Tab-separated table of C-alpha atoms in Angstrom:
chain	number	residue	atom	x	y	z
A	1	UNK	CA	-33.839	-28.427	-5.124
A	2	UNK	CA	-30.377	-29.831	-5.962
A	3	UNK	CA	-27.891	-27.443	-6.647
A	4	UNK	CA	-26.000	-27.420	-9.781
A	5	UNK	CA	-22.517	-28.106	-10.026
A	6	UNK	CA	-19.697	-28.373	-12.676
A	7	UNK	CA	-20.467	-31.766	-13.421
A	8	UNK	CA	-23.653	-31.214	-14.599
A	9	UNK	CA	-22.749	-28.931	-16.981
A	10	UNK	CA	-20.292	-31.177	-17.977
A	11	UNK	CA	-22.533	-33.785	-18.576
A	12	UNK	CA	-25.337	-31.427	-20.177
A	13	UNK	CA	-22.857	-30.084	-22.580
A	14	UNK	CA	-21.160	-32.968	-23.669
A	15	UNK	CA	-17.946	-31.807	-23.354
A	16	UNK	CA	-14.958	-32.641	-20.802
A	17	UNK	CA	-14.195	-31.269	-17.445
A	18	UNK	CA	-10.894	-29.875	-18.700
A	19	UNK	CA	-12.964	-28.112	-21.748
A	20	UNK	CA	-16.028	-26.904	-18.907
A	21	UNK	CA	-13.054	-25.426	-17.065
A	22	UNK	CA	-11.375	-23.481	-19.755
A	23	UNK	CA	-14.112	-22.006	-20.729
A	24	UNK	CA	-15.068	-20.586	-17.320
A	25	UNK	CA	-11.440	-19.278	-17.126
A	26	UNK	CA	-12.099	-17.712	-20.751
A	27	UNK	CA	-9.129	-20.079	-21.771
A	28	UNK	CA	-8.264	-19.137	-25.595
A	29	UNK	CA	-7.531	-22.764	-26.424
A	30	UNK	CA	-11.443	-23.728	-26.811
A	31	UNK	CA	-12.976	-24.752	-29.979
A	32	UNK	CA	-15.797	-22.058	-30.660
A	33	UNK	CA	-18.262	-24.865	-31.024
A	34	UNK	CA	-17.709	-26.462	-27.822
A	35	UNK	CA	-17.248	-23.177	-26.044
A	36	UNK	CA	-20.736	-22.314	-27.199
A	37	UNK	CA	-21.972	-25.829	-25.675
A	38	UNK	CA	-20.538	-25.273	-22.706
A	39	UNK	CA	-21.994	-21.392	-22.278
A	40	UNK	CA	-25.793	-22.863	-23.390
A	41	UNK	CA	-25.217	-25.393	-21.223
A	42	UNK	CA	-24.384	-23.142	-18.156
A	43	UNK	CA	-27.145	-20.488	-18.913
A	44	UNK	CA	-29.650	-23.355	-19.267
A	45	UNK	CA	-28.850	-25.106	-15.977
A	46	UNK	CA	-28.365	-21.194	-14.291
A	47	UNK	CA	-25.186	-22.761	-13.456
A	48	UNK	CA	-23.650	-20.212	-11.065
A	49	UNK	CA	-19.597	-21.302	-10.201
A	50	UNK	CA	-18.363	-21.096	-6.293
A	51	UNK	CA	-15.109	-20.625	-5.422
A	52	UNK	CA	-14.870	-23.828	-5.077
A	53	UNK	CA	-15.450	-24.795	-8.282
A	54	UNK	CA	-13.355	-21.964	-10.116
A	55	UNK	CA	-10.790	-23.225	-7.904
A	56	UNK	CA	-11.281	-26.678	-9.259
A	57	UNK	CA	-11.006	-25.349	-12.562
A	58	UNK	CA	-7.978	-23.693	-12.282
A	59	UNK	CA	-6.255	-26.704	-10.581
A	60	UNK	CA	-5.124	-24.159	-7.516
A	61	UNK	CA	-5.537	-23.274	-3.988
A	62	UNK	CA	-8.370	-20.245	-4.785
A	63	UNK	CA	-5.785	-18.577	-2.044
A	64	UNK	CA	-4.141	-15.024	-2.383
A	65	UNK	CA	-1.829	-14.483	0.607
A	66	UNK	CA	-0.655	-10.554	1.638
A	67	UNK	CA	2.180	-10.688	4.084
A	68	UNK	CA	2.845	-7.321	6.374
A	69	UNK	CA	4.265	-6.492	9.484
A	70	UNK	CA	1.898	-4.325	10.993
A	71	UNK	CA	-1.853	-3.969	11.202
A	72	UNK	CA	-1.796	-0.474	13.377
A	73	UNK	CA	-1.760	1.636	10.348
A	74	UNK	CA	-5.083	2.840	8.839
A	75	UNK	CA	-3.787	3.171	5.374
A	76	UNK	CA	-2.657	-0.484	5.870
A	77	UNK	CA	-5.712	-1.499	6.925
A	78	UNK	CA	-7.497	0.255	4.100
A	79	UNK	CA	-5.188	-1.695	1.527
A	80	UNK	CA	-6.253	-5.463	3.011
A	81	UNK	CA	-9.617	-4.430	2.998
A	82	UNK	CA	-9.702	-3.396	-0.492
A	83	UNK	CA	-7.443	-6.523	-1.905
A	84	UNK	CA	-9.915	-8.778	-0.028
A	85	UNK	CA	-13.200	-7.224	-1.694
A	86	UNK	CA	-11.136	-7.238	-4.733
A	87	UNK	CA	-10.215	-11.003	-4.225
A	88	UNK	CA	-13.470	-12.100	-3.529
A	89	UNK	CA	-14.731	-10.085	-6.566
A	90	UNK	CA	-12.945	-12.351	-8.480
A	91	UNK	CA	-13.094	-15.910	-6.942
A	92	UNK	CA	-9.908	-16.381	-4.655
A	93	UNK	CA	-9.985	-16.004	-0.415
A	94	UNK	CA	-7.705	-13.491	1.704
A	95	UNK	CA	-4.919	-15.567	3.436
A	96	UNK	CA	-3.039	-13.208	5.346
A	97	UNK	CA	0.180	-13.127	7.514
A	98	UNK	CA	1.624	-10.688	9.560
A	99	UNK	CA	5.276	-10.917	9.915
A	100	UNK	CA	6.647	-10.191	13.418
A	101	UNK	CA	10.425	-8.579	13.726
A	102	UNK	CA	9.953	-9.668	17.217
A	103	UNK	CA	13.436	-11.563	18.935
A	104	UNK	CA	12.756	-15.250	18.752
A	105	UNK	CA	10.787	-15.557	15.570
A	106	UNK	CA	10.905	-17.764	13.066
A	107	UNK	CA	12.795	-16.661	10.142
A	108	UNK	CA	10.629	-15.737	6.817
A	109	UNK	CA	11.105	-19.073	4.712
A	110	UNK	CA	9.308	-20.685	7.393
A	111	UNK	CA	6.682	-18.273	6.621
A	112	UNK	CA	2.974	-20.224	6.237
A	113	UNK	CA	2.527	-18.349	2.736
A	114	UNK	CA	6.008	-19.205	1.320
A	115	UNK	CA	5.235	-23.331	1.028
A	116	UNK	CA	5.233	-24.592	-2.139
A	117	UNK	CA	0.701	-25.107	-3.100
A	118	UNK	CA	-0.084	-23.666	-0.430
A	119	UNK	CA	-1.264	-20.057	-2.063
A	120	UNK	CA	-1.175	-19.203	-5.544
A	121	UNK	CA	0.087	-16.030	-5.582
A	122	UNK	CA	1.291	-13.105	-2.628
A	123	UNK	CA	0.712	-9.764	-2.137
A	124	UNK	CA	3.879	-7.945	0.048
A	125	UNK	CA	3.120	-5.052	1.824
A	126	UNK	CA	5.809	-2.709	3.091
A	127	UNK	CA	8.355	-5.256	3.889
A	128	UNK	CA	11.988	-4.437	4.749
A	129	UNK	CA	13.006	-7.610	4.369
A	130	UNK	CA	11.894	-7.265	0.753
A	131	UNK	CA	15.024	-8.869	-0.365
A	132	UNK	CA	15.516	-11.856	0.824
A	133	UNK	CA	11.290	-12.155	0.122
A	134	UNK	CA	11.647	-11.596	-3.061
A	135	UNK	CA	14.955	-14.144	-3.406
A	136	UNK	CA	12.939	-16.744	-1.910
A	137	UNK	CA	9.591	-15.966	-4.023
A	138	UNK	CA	11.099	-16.325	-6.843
A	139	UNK	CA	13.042	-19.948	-6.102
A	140	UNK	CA	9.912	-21.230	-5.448
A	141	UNK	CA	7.641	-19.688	-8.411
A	142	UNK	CA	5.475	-18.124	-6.590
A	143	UNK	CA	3.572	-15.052	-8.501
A	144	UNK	CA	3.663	-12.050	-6.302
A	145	UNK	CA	3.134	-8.143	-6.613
A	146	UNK	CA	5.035	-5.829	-3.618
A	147	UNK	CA	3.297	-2.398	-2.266
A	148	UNK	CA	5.526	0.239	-1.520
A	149	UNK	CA	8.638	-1.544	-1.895
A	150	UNK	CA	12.236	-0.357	-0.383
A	151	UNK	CA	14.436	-1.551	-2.955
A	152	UNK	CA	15.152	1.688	-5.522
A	153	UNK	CA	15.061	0.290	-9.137
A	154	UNK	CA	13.033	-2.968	-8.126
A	155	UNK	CA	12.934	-5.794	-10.992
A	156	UNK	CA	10.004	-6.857	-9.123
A	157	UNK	CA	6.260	-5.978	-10.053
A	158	UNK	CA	5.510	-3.042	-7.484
A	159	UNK	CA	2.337	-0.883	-6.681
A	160	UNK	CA	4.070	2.460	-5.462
A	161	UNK	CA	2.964	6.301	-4.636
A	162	UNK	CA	4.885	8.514	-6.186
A	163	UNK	CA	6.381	9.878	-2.293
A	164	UNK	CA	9.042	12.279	-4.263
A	165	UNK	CA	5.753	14.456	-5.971
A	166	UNK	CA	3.961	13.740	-2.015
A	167	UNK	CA	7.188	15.808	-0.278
A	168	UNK	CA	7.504	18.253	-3.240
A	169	UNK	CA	3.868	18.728	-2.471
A	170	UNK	CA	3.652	18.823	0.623
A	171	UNK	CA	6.377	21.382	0.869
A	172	UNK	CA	5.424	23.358	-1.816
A	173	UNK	CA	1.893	24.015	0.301
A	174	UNK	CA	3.780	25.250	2.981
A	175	UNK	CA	6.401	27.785	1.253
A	176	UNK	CA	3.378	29.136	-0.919
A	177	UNK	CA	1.793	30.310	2.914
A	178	UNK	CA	4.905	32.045	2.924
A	179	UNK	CA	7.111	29.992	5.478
A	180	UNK	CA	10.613	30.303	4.684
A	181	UNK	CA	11.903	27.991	8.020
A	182	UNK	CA	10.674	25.016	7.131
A	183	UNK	CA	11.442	21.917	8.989
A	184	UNK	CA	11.196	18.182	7.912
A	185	UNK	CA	11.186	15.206	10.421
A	186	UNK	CA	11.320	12.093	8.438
A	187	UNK	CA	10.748	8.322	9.781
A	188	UNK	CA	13.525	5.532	9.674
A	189	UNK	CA	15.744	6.109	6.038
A	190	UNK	CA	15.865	2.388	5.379
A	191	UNK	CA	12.075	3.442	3.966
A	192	UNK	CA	12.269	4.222	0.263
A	193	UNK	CA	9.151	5.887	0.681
A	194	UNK	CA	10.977	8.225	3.751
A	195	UNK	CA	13.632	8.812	1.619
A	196	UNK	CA	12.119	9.961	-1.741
A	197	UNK	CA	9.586	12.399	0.694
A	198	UNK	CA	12.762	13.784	1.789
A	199	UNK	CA	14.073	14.174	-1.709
A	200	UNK	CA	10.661	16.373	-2.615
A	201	UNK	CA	10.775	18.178	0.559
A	202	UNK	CA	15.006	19.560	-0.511
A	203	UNK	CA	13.516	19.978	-4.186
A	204	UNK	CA	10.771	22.337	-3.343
A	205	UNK	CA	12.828	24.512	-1.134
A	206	UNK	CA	15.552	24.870	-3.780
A	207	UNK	CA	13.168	25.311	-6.043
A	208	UNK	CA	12.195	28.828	-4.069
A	209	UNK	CA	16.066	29.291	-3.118
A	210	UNK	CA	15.134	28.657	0.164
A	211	UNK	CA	17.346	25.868	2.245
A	212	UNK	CA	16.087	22.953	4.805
A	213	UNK	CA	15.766	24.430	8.231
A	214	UNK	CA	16.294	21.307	9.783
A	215	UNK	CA	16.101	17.673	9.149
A	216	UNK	CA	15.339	15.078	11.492
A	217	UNK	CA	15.489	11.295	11.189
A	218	UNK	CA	13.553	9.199	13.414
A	219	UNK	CA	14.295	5.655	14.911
A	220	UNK	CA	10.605	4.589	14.140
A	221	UNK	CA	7.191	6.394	13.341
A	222	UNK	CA	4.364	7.678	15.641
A	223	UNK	CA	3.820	10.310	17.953
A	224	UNK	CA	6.140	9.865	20.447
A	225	UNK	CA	8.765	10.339	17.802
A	226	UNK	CA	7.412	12.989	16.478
A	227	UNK	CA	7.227	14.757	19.768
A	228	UNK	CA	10.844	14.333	21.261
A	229	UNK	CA	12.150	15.244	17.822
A	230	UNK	CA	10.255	18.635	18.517
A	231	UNK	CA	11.283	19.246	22.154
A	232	UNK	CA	14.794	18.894	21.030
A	233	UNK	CA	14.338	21.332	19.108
A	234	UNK	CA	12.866	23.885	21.149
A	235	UNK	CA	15.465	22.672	23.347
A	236	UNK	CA	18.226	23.463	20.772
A	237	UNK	CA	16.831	26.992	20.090
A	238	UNK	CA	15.130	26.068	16.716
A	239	UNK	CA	12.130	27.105	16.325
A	240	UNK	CA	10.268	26.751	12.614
A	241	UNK	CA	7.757	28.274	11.440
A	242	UNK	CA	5.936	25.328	9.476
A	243	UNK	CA	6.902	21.524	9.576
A	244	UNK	CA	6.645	18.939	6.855
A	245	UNK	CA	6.268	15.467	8.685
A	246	UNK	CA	7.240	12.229	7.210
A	247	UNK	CA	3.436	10.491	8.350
A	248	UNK	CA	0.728	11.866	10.529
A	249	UNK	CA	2.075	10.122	13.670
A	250	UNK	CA	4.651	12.092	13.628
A	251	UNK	CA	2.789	15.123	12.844
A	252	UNK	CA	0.434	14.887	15.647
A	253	UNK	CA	3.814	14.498	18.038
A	254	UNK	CA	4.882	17.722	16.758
A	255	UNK	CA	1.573	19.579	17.271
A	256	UNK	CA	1.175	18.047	21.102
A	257	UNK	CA	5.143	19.368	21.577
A	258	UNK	CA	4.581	22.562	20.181
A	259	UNK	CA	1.022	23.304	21.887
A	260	UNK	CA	2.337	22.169	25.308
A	261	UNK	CA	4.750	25.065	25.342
A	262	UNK	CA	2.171	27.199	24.432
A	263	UNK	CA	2.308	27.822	20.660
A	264	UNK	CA	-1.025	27.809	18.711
A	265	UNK	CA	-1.579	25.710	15.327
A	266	UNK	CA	-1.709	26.977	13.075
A	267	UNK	CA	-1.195	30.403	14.316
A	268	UNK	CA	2.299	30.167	15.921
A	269	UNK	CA	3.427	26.948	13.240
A	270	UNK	CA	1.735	25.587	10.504
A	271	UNK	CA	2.003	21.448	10.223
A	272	UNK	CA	1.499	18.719	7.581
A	273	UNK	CA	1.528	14.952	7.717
A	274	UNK	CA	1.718	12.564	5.395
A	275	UNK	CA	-0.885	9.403	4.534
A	276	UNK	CA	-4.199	10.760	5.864
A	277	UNK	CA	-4.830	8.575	8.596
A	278	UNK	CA	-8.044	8.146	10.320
A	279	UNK	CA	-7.452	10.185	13.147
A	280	UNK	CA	-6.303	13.125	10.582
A	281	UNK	CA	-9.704	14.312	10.081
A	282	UNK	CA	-10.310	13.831	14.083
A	283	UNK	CA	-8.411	15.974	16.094
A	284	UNK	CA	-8.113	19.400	16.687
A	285	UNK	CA	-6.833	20.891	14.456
A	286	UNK	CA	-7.886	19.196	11.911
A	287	UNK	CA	-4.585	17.684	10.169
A	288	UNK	CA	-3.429	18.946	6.650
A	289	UNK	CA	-1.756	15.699	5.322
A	290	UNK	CA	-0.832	13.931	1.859
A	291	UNK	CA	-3.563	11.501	1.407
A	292	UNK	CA	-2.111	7.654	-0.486
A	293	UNK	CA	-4.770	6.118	-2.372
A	294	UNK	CA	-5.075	2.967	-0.449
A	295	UNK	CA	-7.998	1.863	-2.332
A	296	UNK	CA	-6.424	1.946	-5.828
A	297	UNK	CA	-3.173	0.284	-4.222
A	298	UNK	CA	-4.970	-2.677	-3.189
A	299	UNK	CA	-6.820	-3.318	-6.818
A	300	UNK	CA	-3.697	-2.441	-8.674
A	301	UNK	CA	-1.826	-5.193	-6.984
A	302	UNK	CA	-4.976	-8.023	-7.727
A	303	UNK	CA	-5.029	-7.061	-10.761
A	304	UNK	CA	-1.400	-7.838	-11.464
A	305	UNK	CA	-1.269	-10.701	-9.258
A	306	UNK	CA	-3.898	-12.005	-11.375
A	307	UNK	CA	-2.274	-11.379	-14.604
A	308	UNK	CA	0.578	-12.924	-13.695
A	309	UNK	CA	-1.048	-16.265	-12.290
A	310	UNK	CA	-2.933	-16.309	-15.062
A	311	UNK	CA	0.324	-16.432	-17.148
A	312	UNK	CA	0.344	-12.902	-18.564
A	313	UNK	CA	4.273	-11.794	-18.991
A	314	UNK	CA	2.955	-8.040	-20.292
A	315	UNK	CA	2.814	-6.478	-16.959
A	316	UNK	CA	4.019	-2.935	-15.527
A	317	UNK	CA	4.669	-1.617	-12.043
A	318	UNK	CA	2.584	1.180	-11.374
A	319	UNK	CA	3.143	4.479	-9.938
A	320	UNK	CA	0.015	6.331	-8.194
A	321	UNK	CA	-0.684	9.688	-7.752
A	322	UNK	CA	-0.919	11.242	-4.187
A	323	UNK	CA	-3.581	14.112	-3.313
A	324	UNK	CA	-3.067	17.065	-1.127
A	325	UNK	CA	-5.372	17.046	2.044
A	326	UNK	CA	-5.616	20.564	3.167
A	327	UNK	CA	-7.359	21.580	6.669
A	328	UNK	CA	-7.068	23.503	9.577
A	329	UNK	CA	-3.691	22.974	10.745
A	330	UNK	CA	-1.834	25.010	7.884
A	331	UNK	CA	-2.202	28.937	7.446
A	332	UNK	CA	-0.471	32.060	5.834
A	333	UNK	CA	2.694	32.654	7.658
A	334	UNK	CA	2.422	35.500	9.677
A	335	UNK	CA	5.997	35.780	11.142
A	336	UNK	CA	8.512	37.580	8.845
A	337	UNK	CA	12.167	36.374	9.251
């Protein structure tokens, strides 16, 4: 049986290609009689349109690129998967890049994504070169949306957690177990995100008139960080009695520093991460983290990336909620300054 295509709708409507193809793009320029050939026309035939074909109609690629620098993050992971059932919900394929800061790379403009018809739009995830991205997205015209951009006050169209309410969270958990020496190790403070948990983490304890215990800045994330930030402080004679930690990397470092001198979690110190990796809910104990809500992340940004290829100039950044994760490795403080 011969499968349908665009041109026989064309030619069982009697109506152009151009008019077929605004009215599967539910272009408003359509005469309402022709619009109505063209939709008998396509439920008579059972026409059903490909990507291909939608791509056709829109005169574009039918691409969608995302650009990152990392896949070993779970919550980063969790975002490309949901933009790429999102995309595919809607017609368009994943093209995706991951940017390497490796020595001896080329620089960004030569970047597969950033050529002029190549894509029609870009996703950017968690760049720190968001700058000079977003400088050379814009010479070229090319739609894009940014996740968890670094730049405070952005012009740009983001898709954001609110990380200020995640650290004022966060913290808050841990002062209403009754800690009072609270420590924070953050990640790298060229993160906006890093920096705004940082900012709720100082708000909560003022809040309660307590003061940060100690604050720690790390070079990069994971748990090696996370666990010589914590054996210089045992080293250094500080010892807290709960620790707010800037992801769940750096959490788990903590815990493995703390445990191999022989303190119990969350008997001895309470600890919470931040993101709610996969291996959160795995080890032992079970981690008490901030959770992001990858999955609305990833169909905010289509759905603005989409909007604004489509030509819509009413768009909004939007700011997400996060959720506090609580499990085993928070308790009631049972040490009494």
């Amino acid at each position: 049986m011969k499968k349908v295509s665009i041109l026989d709708v064309v030619e069982k409507s009697g109506v152009s290609l151009v008019t077929v193809s605004r009215v599967l793009n539910n272009v408003g320029t359509v005469r309402e009689s022709n619009r109505q050939k063209v939709l008998q026309a396509i439920k008579d035939l059972d026409y059903r349109p490909n990507s291909a074909a939608r791509s056709l109609a829109r005169g574009s690629t039918g691409l969608i690129g995302l650009t990152l620098e990392t896949l070993k993050d779970t919550v980063f992971d969790g975002i490309v998967h949901t933009v790429n059932q999102s995309l595919e919900e809607s017609g368009y394929f994943l093209a995706l890049s991951i940017f390497s800061r490796a020595e001896g790379d080329p620089d960004q403009k030569t970047n597969f994504l950033f050529q002029e018809d190549r894509v029609d739009g870009i996703i950017v995830l968690s760049l720190l070169d968001e700058e000079n991205y977003v400088m050379e997205l814009k010479r070229k015209k090319i739609p894009f949306v940014i996740i968890d951009n670094h730049v405070a006050n952005s012009r740009a169209l983001t898709v954001n957690v609110d990380n200020y309410i995640g650290g004022l969270e966060a913290t808050k958990h841990l002062i209403e177990l009754g800690h009072t020496r609270i420590a924070h190790v953050s990640g790298p403070d060229h993160f906006l995100s890093v920096r705004e948990r940082k900012r709720g983490y100082e708000k909560a304890l003022s809040d309660a008139g307590l003061s940060p215990l100690i604050v720690t800045h790390t070079e990069s994330f994971g748990i090696r960080s996370g666990f010589d930030v914590a054996k210089a402080w045992m080293q250094s004679g500080i010892i807290p009695t709960a620790v707010f930690a800037g992801d769940d990397g750096l959490a788990l470092g903590v815990m493995e520093a703390f445990q191999s001198e022989g303190y119990k979690i969350p008997d001895d110190l309470s600890v919470i991460g931040y993101d709610d990796q996969v291996f959160a809910a795995e080890i032992h104990p079970r981690l008490t983290t901030i959770r992001q809500p990858m999955e609305q992340m990833g169909q905010h940004a289509v759905r603005l990336l989409l909007k604004l290829i489509q030509g819509s100039k009413r768009n909004t950044s939007v700011v997400l909620q996060p959720k506090l994760i609580v499990r085993e490795s928070t308790a009631i403080c049972l040490k009494k300054d």
